[in-house]
Every structure is written in C-alpha cells, then in structure tokens.
Coordinates of C-alpha atoms in Angstrom, one line a residue:
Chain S
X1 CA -44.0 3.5 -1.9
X2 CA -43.6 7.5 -1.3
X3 CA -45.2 9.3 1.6
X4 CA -46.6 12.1 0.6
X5 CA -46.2 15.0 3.1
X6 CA -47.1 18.7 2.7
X7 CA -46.2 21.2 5.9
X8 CA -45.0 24.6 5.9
X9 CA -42.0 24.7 4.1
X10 CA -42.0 21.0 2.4
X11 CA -43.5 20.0 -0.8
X12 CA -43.6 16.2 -1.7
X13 CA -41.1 15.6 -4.3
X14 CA -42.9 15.2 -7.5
X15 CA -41.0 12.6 -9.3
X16 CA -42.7 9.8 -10.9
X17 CA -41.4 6.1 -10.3
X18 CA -40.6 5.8 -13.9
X19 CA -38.1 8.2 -14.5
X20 CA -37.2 9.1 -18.5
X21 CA -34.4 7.8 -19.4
X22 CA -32.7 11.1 -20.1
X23 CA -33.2 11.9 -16.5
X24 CA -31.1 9.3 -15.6
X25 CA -28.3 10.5 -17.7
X26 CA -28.7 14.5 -16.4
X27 CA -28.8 13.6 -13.0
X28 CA -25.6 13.7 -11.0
X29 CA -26.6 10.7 -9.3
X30 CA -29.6 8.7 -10.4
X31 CA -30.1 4.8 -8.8
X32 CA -33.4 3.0 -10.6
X33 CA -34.8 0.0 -9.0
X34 CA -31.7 -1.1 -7.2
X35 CA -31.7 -4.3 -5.0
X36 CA -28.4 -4.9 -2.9
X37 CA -28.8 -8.8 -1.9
X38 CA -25.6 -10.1 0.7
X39 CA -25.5 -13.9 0.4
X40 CA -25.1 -15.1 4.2
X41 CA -25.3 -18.2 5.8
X42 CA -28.8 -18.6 6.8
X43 CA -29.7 -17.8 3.0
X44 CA -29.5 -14.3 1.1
X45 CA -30.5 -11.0 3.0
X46 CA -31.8 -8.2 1.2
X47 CA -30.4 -5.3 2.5
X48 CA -31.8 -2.3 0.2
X49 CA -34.9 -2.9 -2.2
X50 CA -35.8 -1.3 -5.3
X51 CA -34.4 2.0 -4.1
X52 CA -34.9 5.1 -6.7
X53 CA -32.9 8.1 -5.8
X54 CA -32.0 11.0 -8.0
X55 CA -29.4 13.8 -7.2
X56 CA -29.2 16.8 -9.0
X57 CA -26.0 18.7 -10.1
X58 CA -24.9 21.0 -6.8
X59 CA -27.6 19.8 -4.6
X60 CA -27.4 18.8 -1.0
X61 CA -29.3 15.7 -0.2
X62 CA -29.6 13.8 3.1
X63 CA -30.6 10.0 3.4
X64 CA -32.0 9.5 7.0
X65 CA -32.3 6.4 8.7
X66 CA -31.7 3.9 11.7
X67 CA -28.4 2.3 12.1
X68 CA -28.3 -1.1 9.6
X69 CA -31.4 0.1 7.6
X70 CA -28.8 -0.1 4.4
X71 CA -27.8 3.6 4.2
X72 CA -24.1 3.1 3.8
X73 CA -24.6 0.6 1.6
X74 CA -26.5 2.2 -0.8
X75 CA -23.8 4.9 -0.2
X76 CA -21.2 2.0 -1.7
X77 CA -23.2 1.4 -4.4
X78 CA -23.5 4.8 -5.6
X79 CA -19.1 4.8 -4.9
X80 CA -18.8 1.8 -7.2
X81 CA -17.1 0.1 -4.2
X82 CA -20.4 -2.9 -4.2
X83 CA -22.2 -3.8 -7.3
X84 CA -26.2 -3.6 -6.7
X85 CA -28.0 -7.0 -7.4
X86 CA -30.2 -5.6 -9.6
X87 CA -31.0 -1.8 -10.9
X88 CA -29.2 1.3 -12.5
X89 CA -26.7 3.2 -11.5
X90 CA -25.9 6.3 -13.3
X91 CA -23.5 8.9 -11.9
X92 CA -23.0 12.2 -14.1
X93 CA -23.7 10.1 -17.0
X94 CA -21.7 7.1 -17.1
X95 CA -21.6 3.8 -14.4
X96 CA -20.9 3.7 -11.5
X97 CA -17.9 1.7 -12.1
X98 CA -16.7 4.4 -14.4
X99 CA -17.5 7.3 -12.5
X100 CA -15.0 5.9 -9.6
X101 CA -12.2 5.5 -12.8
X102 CA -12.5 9.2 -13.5
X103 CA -12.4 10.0 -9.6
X104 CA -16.1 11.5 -9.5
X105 CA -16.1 10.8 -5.3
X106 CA -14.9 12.2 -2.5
X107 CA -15.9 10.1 0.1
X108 CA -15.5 10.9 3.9
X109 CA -16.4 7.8 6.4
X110 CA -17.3 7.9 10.1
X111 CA -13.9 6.7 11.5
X112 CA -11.6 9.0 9.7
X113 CA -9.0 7.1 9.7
X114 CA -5.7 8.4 8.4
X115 CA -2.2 7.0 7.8
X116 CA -0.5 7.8 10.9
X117 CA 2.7 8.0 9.2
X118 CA 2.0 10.7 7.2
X119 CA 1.1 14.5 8.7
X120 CA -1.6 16.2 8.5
X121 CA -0.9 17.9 4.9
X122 CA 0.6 14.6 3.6
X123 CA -2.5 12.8 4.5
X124 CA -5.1 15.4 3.0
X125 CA -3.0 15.6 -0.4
X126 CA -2.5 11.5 -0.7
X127 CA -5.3 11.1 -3.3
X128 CA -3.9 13.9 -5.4
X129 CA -0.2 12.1 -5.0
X130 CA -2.2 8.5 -6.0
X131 CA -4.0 10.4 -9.1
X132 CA -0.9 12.5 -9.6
X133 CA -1.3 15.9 -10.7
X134 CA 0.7 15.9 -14.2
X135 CA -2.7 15.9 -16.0
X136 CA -4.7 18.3 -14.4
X137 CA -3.5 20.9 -11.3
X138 CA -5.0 20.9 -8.7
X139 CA -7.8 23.5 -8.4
X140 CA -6.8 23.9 -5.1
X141 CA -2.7 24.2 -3.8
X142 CA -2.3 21.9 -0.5
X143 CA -2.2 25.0 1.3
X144 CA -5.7 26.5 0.4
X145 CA -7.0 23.0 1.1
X146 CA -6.3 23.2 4.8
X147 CA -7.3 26.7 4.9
X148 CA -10.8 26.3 3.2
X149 CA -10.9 23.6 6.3
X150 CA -9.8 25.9 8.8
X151 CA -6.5 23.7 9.7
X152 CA -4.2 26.7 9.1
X153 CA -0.7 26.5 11.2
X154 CA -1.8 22.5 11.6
X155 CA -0.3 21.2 8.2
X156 CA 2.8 19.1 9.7
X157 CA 0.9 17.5 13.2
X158 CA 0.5 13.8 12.4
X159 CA -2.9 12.0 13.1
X160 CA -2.0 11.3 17.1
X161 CA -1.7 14.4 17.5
X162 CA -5.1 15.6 16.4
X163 CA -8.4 16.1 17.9
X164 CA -11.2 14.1 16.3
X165 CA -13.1 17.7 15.1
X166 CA -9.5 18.3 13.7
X167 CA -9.5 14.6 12.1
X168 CA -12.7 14.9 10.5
X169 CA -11.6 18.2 9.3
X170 CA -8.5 17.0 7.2
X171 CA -10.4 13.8 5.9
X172 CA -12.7 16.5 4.7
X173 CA -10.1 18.1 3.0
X174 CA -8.5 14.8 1.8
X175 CA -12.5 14.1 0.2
X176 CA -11.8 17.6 -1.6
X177 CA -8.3 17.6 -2.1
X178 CA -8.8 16.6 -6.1
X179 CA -12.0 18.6 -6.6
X180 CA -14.7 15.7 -7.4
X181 CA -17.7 16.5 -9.0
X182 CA -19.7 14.6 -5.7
X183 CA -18.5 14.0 -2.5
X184 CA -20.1 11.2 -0.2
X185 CA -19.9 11.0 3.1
X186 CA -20.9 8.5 5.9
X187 CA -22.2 10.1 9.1
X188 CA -19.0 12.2 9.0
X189 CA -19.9 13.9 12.2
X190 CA -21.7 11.0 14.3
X191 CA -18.2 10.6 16.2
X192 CA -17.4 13.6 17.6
X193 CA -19.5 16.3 20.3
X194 CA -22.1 18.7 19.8
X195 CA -20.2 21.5 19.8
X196 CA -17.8 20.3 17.3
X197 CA -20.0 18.9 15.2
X198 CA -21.9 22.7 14.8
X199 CA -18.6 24.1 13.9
X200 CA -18.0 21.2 10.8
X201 CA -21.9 21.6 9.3
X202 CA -21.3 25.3 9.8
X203 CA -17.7 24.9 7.8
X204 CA -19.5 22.3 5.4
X205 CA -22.1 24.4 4.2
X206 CA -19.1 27.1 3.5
X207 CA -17.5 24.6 1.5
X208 CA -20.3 23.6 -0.3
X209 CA -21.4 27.2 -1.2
X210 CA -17.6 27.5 -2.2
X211 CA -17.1 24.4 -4.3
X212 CA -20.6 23.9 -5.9
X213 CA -20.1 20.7 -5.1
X214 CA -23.1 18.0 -5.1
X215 CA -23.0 16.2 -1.8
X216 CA -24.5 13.1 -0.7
X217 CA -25.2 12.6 3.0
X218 CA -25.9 10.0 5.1
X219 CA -26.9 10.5 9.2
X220 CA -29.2 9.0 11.9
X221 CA -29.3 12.5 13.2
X222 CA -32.5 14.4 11.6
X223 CA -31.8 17.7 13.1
X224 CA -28.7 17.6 11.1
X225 CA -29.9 16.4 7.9
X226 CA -32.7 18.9 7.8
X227 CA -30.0 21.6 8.6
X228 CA -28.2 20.7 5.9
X229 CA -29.7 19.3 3.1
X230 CA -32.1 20.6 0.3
X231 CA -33.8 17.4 0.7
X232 CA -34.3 14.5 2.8
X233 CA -34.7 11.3 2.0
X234 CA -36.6 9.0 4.8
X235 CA -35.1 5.2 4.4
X236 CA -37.2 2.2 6.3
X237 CA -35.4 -0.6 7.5
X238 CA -34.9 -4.0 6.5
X239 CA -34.6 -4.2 3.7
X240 CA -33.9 -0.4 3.1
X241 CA -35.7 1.6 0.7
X242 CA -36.8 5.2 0.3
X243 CA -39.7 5.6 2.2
X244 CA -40.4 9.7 1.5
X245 CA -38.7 12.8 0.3
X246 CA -38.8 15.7 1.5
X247 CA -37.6 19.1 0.1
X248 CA -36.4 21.3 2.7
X249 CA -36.9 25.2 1.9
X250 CA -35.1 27.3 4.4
X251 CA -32.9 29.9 2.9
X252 CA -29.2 30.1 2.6
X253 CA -27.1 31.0 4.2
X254 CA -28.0 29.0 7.5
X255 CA -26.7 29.3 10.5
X256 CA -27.4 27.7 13.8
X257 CA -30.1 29.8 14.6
X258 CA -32.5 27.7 12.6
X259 CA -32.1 25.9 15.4
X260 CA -35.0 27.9 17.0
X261 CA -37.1 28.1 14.3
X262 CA -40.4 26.7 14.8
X263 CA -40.6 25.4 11.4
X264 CA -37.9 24.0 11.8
X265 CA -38.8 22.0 14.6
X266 CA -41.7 21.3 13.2
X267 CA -40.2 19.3 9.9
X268 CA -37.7 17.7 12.0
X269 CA -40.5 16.1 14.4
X270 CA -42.2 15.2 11.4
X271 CA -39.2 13.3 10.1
X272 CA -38.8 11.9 13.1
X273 CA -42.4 10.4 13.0
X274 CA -41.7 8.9 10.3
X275 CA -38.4 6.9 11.6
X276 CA -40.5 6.0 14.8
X277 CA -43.5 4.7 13.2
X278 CA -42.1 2.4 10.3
X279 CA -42.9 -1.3 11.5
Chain W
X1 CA 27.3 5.7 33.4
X2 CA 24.6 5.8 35.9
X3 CA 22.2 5.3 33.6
X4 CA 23.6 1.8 32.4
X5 CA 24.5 0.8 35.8
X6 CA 20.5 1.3 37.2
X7 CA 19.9 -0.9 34.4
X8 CA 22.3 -4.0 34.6
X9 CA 22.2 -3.9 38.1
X10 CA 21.1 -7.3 38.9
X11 CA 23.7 -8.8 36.3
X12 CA 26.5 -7.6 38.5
X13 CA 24.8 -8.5 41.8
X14 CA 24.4 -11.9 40.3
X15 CA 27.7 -12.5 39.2
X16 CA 28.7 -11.2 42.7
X17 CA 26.5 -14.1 44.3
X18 CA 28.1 -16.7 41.5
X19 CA 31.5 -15.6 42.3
X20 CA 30.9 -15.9 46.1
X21 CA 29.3 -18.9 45.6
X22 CA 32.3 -20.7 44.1
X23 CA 34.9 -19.6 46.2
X24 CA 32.5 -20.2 50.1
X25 CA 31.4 -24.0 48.3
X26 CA 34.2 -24.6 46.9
X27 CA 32.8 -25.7 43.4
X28 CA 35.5 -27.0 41.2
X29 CA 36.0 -25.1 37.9
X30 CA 35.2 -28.0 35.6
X31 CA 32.1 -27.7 37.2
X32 CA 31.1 -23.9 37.4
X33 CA 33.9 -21.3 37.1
X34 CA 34.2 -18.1 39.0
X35 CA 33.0 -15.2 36.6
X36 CA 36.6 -13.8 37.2
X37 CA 37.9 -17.2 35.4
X38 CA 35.5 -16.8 32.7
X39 CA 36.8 -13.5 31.8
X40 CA 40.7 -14.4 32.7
X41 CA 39.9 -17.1 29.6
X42 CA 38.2 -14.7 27.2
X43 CA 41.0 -12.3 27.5
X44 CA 43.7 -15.8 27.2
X45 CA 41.9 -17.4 24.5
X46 CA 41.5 -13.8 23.0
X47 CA 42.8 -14.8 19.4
X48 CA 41.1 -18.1 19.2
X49 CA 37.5 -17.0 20.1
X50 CA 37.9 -14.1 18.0
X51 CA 38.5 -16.5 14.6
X52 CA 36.0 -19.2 15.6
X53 CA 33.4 -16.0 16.8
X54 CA 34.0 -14.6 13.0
X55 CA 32.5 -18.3 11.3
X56 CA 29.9 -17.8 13.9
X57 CA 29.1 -14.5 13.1
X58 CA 29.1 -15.2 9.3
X59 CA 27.0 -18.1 9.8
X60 CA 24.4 -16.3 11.9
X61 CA 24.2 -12.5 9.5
X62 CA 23.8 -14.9 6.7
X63 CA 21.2 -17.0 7.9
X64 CA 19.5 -13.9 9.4
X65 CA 19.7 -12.1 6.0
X66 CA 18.0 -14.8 4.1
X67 CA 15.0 -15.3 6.9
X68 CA 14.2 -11.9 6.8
X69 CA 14.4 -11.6 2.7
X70 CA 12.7 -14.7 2.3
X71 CA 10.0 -14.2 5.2
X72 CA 8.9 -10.9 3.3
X73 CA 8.7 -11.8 0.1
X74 CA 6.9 -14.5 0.4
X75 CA 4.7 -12.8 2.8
X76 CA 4.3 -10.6 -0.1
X77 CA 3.7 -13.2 -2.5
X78 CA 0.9 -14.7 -0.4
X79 CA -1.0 -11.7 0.4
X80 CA -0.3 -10.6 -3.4
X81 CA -1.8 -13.8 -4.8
X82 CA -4.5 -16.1 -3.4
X83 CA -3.5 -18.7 -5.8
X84 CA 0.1 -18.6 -4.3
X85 CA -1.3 -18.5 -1.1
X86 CA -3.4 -21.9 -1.2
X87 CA -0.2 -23.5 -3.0
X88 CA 2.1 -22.7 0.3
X89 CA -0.4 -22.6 3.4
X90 CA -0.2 -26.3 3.6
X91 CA 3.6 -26.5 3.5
X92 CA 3.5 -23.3 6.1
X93 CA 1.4 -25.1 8.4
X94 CA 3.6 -28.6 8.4
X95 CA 6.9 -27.0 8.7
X96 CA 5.5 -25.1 11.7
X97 CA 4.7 -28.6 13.3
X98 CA 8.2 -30.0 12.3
X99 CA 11.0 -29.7 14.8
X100 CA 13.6 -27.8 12.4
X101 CA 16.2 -28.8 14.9
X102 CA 15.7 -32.2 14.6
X103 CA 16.7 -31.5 11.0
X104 CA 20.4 -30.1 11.6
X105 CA 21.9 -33.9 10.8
X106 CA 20.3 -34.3 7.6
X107 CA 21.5 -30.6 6.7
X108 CA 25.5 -31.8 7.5
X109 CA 24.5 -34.8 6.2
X110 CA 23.6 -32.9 2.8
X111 CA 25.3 -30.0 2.9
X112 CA 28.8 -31.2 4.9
X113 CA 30.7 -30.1 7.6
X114 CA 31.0 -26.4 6.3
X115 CA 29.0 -23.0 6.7
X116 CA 26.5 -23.8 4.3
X117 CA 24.1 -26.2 6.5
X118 CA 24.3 -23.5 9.4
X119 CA 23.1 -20.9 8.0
X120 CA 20.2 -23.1 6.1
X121 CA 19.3 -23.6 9.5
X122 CA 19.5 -20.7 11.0
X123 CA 17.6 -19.0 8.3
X124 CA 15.1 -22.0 8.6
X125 CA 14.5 -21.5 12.3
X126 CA 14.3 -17.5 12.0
X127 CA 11.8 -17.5 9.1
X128 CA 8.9 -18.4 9.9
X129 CA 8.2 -15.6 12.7
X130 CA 9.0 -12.8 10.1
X131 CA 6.5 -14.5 7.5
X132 CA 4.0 -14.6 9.9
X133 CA 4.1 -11.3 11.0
X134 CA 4.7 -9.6 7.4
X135 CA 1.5 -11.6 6.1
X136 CA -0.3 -9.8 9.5
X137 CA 1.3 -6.5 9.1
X138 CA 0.5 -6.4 4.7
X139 CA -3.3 -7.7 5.6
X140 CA -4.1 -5.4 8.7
X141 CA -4.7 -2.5 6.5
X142 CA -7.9 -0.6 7.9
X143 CA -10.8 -1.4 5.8
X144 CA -11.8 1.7 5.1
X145 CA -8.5 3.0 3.9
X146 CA -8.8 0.4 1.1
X147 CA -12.5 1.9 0.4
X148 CA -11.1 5.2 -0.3
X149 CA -7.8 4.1 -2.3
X150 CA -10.0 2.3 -4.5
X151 CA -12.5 4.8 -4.5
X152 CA -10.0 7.2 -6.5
X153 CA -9.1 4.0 -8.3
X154 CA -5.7 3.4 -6.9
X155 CA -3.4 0.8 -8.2
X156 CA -2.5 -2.4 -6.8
X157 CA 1.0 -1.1 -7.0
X158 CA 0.1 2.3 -5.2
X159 CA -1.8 0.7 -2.8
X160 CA 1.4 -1.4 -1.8
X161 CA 3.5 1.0 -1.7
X162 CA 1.7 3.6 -0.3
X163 CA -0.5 1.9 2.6
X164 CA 0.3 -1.7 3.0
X165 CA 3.9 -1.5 3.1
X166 CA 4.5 1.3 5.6
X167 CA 1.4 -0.3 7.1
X168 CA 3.6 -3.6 8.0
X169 CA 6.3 -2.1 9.3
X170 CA 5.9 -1.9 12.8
X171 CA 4.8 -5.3 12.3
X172 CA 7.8 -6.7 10.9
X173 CA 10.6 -5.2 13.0
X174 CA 9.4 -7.3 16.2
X175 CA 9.7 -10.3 14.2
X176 CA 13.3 -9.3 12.7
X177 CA 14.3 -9.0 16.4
X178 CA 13.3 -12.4 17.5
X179 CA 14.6 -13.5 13.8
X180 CA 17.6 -12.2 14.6
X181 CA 18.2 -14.5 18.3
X182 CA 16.7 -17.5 16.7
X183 CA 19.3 -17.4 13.6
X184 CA 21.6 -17.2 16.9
X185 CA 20.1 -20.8 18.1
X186 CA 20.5 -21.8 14.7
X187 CA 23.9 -21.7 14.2
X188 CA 24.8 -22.8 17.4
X189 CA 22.8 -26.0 17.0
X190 CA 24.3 -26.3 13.2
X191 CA 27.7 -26.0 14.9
X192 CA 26.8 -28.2 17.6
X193 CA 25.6 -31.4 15.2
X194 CA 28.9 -31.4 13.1
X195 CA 31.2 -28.3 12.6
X196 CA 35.4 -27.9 13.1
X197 CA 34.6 -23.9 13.3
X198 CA 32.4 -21.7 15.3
X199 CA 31.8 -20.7 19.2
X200 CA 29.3 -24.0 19.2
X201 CA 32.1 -26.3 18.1
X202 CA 34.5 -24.7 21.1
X203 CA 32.2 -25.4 23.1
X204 CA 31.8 -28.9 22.0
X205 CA 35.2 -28.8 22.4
X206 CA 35.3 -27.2 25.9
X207 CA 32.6 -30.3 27.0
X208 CA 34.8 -33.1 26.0
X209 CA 38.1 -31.9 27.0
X210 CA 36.6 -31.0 30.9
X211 CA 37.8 -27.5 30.0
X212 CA 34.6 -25.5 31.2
X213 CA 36.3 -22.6 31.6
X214 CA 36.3 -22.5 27.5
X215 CA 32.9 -24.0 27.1
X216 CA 31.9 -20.3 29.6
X217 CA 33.8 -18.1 27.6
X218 CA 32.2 -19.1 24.4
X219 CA 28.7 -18.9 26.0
X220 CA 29.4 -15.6 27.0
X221 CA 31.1 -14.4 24.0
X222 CA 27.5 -15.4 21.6
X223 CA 25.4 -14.0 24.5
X224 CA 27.0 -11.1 24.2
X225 CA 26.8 -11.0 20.8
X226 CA 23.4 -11.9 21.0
X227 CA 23.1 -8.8 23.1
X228 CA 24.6 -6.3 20.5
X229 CA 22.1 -7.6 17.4
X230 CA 18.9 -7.6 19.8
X231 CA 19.7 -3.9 20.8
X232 CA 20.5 -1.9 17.9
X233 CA 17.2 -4.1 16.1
X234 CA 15.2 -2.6 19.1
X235 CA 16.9 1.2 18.6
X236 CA 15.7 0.5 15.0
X237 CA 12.2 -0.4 15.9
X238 CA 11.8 2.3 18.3
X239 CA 12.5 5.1 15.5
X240 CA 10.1 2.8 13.4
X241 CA 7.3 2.5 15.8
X242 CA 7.8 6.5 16.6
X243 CA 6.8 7.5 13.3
X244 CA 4.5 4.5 11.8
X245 CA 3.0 3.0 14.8
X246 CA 3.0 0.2 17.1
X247 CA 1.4 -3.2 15.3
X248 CA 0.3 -5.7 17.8
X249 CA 1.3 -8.8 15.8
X250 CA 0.9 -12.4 17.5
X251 CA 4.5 -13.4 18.2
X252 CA 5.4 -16.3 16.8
X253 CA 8.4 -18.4 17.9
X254 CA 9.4 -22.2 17.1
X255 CA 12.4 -23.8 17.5

C-alpha cells in the first residue's frame, strides 16, 4: 500500500506495483514482493512483507523507520548475507547471491567495528588484501582512500586509539576501499554526536558526488535521511514494508543550511507524521 | 634492584619468620628445615638435583608441548567442523568430569616406569584449559566482522587467517600459562605414582628416608622452575595483549 503525498518539493513516486521485468534487470537494486519470515519458537515471525523497492544507478535512497521495523534486515537481503522467504532480488542485474561474489557492496554497520590489531590503514585496505588486487588496481591507492575520508596523518593509529567520528570514518573508507558499484550502510552515524555526525553527511555527500556511487541508507533519524537522500522510503513496522516514497528535490550541493529551510522542515514533519501515526 | 625487591618483599619477610621460627621453637629438621638448610642442600646436592631436574624438565616441556598443539588443533577442528564437533563434545565433557590424576597408575601401568606416562599426563592435565579457550577465542569473532568478510565473499581460509586466528590469541596465551603450571603438576604426580628419575621421585625419596631437607630442596628447585615458565609466558602475553587485545576467556582448570 503506497501513500501518496504531494507538498512542495515531493512528488509521489510514480511506480506501478508490477514492475516490467526489464526494470528489474536495469535497476541497481530492485527487491519484488519479498517476504523475510524468521522461524522462532512461538511459531514464524514475519519480519518484512512483500517489500518492493527499486534503486537506480548513482542514486541516494534512504529507508526510514523505527528501530525492529525490519530495516536492516531488508538491508541483509539486498547484501546476500539472508535469503528472503519469498520474492526477487536483483542487484545490477544478477542475484543477490552473485552480486556479493563479484563484491558489488560496501557495507558500513552501526558499530564499526574494526580489527584492533590492525592500524588504521591496515584496517581500511583489508577487503582489498581479502579480494587481492592482482586482477584489478585499485581505483583508489590506500593513501587517497584516507584522504577522500579526511584521515590524513591518521593512517598508522590503531582502533583504541581512535574517536568514534574517526572510526566511522575509516569503516567508511574500508566500504570504499575496493570501489563497489553500491554501498550499504546501517545507521552509520546513529552512534556518534551531533556535531560529528554533520561533519560525516557533509563528507558523505562529498564522497558520493566523487564516486558516483549508489548508496543505500538506512536511519531512524528523518532529518538526516531527507538531508541526504534523493528519496525516502517510509517503512511501517511489524512486519516491515514500504509504506510511501518520497522524492526529495532540494538541490546539490547541500550543506547544513537546509537545515533552516522551511521546506525543509516542512517534508521532514511530514515524514515524521507518517512514522507517528502508523498503528 | 629495587624494583624486584618492592616486589618479593613478603617472600623474604616470610622466610625471615620461617627461619626464626625454627631456630626460637626448636622444630627439628625432619620436620621443617630452616630456609638456610634448604639452600645449604641445593647448593650440596647441586649435581644430583640438576640430573633428576633435567628428566623433570623434559617431562614437563614435552607434555606442555603436546597440550598446547593438541588443545589448538582440535579447538580448530571443532570450530572448523560441526560434524567433528558433535563426534568429540561428549568425550570433552566426560574427561572433564574424570579425575586425570586418578589415572597416573594405569599410565605406569601401560606405559612403564619411564618418561613416557609423565608426559601423557602432564599433557592430559594441561589440555583441556587451552582447548577450551582456543574454541572461545576462534568463536568470539564479532558478528558483524563476519557480515562484512562474507559480504566481499571471503574465504573460509581468509577468514581464519585473517580474523579468527589473530582474533584467539589473547585468548589462548592465558590458557598456555596455566597449561604450562598444570603440565608442572603433571609430572610431579607421574613421578610421584612410579618413577626412579625426576625432582617428584627425590622427593619420594626425601619422605621415606626422613631426609626433609632433600624433600625442601626439590620443592623449591620445581617451584622455581615453575616460576621461570609462568613469567616469560606472561612477558609473552603482555606483548600479545598490547597489540591484539585482551580476551576475557572463562578460565578453566581441572586437575
């Protein structure tokens, strides 16, 4: 069931339930009719239902919702870390399954958590030293990746000795370190303070404009998610599924000004209404 | 100098009120010996405790050696395979219950009077708290680490290497240390059941001859033996724990 919702600067998204086929395939991400069912012991729980998502190539889309509503799960499905009880994935053409094989995801969780034995440089490059670069170089040398991250001077501190901005910042460039096609990322920035957390989206969006890179982004925080994203998808709770989307229209570059922008303010409440008044 | 004396102290203090003790109340030597005696012995029975400490030391390395191969690789076999780890969790669980003491006899009784049983004993006795602590160390891998290595598809073999490994390490090196005194216990109890060799036999010896000052000077050769092993593992662990953590393991320890 979509909302449909129409202020200022948001047009309902216009996509039919039954997507073409074809669709599926162009789409960098594209999930049809998927179920996610846990078996427990007071019976199955169905924790997302008939969830139909599409993400296009380079495009920045948020998945809001309250904590357990089945967000990161969906964001494990789309990983090829949980296969959905029923439904299509598709990820830039192939499964799921396969998509994870060719290293399509760069995924960056809440609780960065690195290897403490390794420094900071060590720990950013491990998935490059795991896929090994004999094939392909790296589109970016170890040392650009902690500059595009604004780690600079930081590259031999190990994990203790890092704040959790700093943390967030080299699992950030560990998500990036191979150049995937997508990048995931689980309330990235729910863990560390305000101020910090304006620096990373500031530094994220830099990224993103940099590496063309189509990001998936999941958050309980709708102020963020609207500064972010191109689009926002509302998820209900138990079980999850996409209750609207909603295409956000401010220009880029944006900076924290939109902050004070009434329109602004204005989508975000209405998002919000939308979290608060599902049953 | 100073450093070493702040520490040990209370030894010396100790000995002080031991030595006093013997000479104000009179307590015969066969039954407690001044710690001067106990060191006038050592330095008499130099030549002898040195070729009875060398069996003693082989016994104890060896046995140590093979609880600390043995406890990793199968800990490394079990959390490999859960086929292999249903085949030896029963056996695991029984030979914790057992007494492996109590099965010293049956080793000389097997084995003979030589080094063999010892060390199987002492490697028997020491194993068990480096398998449990490598199977803690190889599983406690945070989950979300093994999200992303198998999110860029990492190997079984990379993830081993690479994360679980290093991961166990500050886990295993407590173990190796309290391996390390129980392989100790081990061939001292081997010794003690049936031996002609070793620091247990001399003091087996010491006890029936009435010659405590021997049976002393044996216990204080292994303890200080003991002493050595336990503080270079700890030096070891320290560098260990500096770069790859501290694990927080459940200690095990049966005799």
């Amino acid at each position: 069931m979509q909302v449909k919702t129409q202020p200022l600067s948001v047009a309902a998204d216009a996509q039919p339930d039954d997507e073409v086929a074809l669709h599926h395939l162009k789409a960098a991400i594209s999930l049809r009719n998927v179920d996610v069912t846990f078996g427990g012991e007071a019976g199955p729980v169905k924790a997302v239902s008939n969830v139909n998502l599409q993400l296009r190539k380079r495009e920045f889309v948020s998945i809001v919702g309250r904590s357990g509503c089945g967000k990161s799960t969906l964001l494990r499905v789309i990983a090829g870390l949980l296969h959905p009880s029923a439904g299509d994935v598709a990820v830039m053409g192939s499964t799921a399954e396969e998509a994870r094989r060719y290293r399509s995801f760069g995924i960056v969780f809440q609780s960065n958590v690195m290897l403490p034995w390794l420094t900071a440089l060590e720990n950013a490059c491990l998935p490059l030293e795991i896929i090994g670069t004999s094939a392909i170089p790296p589109r970016f040398s170890p040392a650009t990746l902690l500059e595009m991250v604004g780690l600079k001077g930081h590259e031999s501190l190990y994990p203790r000795q890092l704040s959790g901005g700093m943390r967030q910042r080299v699992a950030l460039a560990r998500a990036l370190s191979f150049d995937p096609p997508i990048l995931l990322m689980d309330e990235p920035f729910a863990a560390v303070d305000a101020l910090t957390r304006q620096k990373l989206h500031s530094l994220l969006m830099d990224i993103c404009a940099r590496t063309q890179t189509t990001v998936l982004f999941i958050t309980h925080d709708v102020y963020e998610a609207v500064l972010l994203s191109d689009r926002v998808l509302v998820m209900s709770e138990r079980p999850g599924t996409i209750e609207a989307d909603i295409k956000v229209r401010f220009p880029r570059p944006r900076g924290p000004e939109l902050r004070s922008d009434p329109e602004y303010g204005a989508l975000c409440a209405q998002i919000m209404n939308l979290l608060m008044n599902e049953k | 100098m100073i450093a070493i004396l702040k520490k040990i102290w209370p030894v010396v203090l100790f000995c002080a009120i031991w030595e006093g003790a013997c000479v104000w109340l009179k307590i015969p030597n066969y039954i407690v010996p001044p710690p001067h005696r106990v060191l006038e012995r050592i330095v008499e029975s130099w030549s002898l405790l040195c070729s009875h400490s060398l069996v003693s030391i082989l016994e104890i390395m060896a046995g140590f050696a093979l609880a600390a191969i043995g406890g990793i690789l199968c800990a490394i076999a079990m959390v490999h395979s859960q086929r292999i780890e249903a085949v030896l969790e029963p056996f695991l669980v029984v030979s914790q219950v057992i007494p492996k003491v109590a099965l010293a006899p049956l080793f000389i009784i097997w084995f003979g009077h030589g080094i063999e049983p010892k060390i199987i004993i002492a490697a028997l006795i020491a194993f068990f708290p480096v398998l449990v602590n490598a199977v803690v160390g190889l599983r406690s891998v945070d989950a979300e680490i093994m999200e992303l290595m198998n999110s860029i598809a990492a190997s079984r073999r990379q993830i081993f290497w690479r994360v679980r490994l290093p991961n166990s390490l500050p886990y295993i090196l407590p173990a190796l240390k309290v391996a390390a005194l129980l392989s100790v216990v081990g061939a001292m109890v081997g010794e003690f059941v049936g031996s002609d060799r070793g620091l247990g036999y001399l003091m087996i010896l010491g006890d029936v001859n009435l010659d405590t000052d021997l049976l002393f000077a044996a216990l204080a050769v292994v303890t200080a033996f003991g002493l050595v092993i336990y503080s270079l593992l700890e030096m070891f662990e320290r560098r260990v724990e500096k770069r790859y953590g501290k694990g927080n393991a459940p200690q095990l320890v049966t005799v």
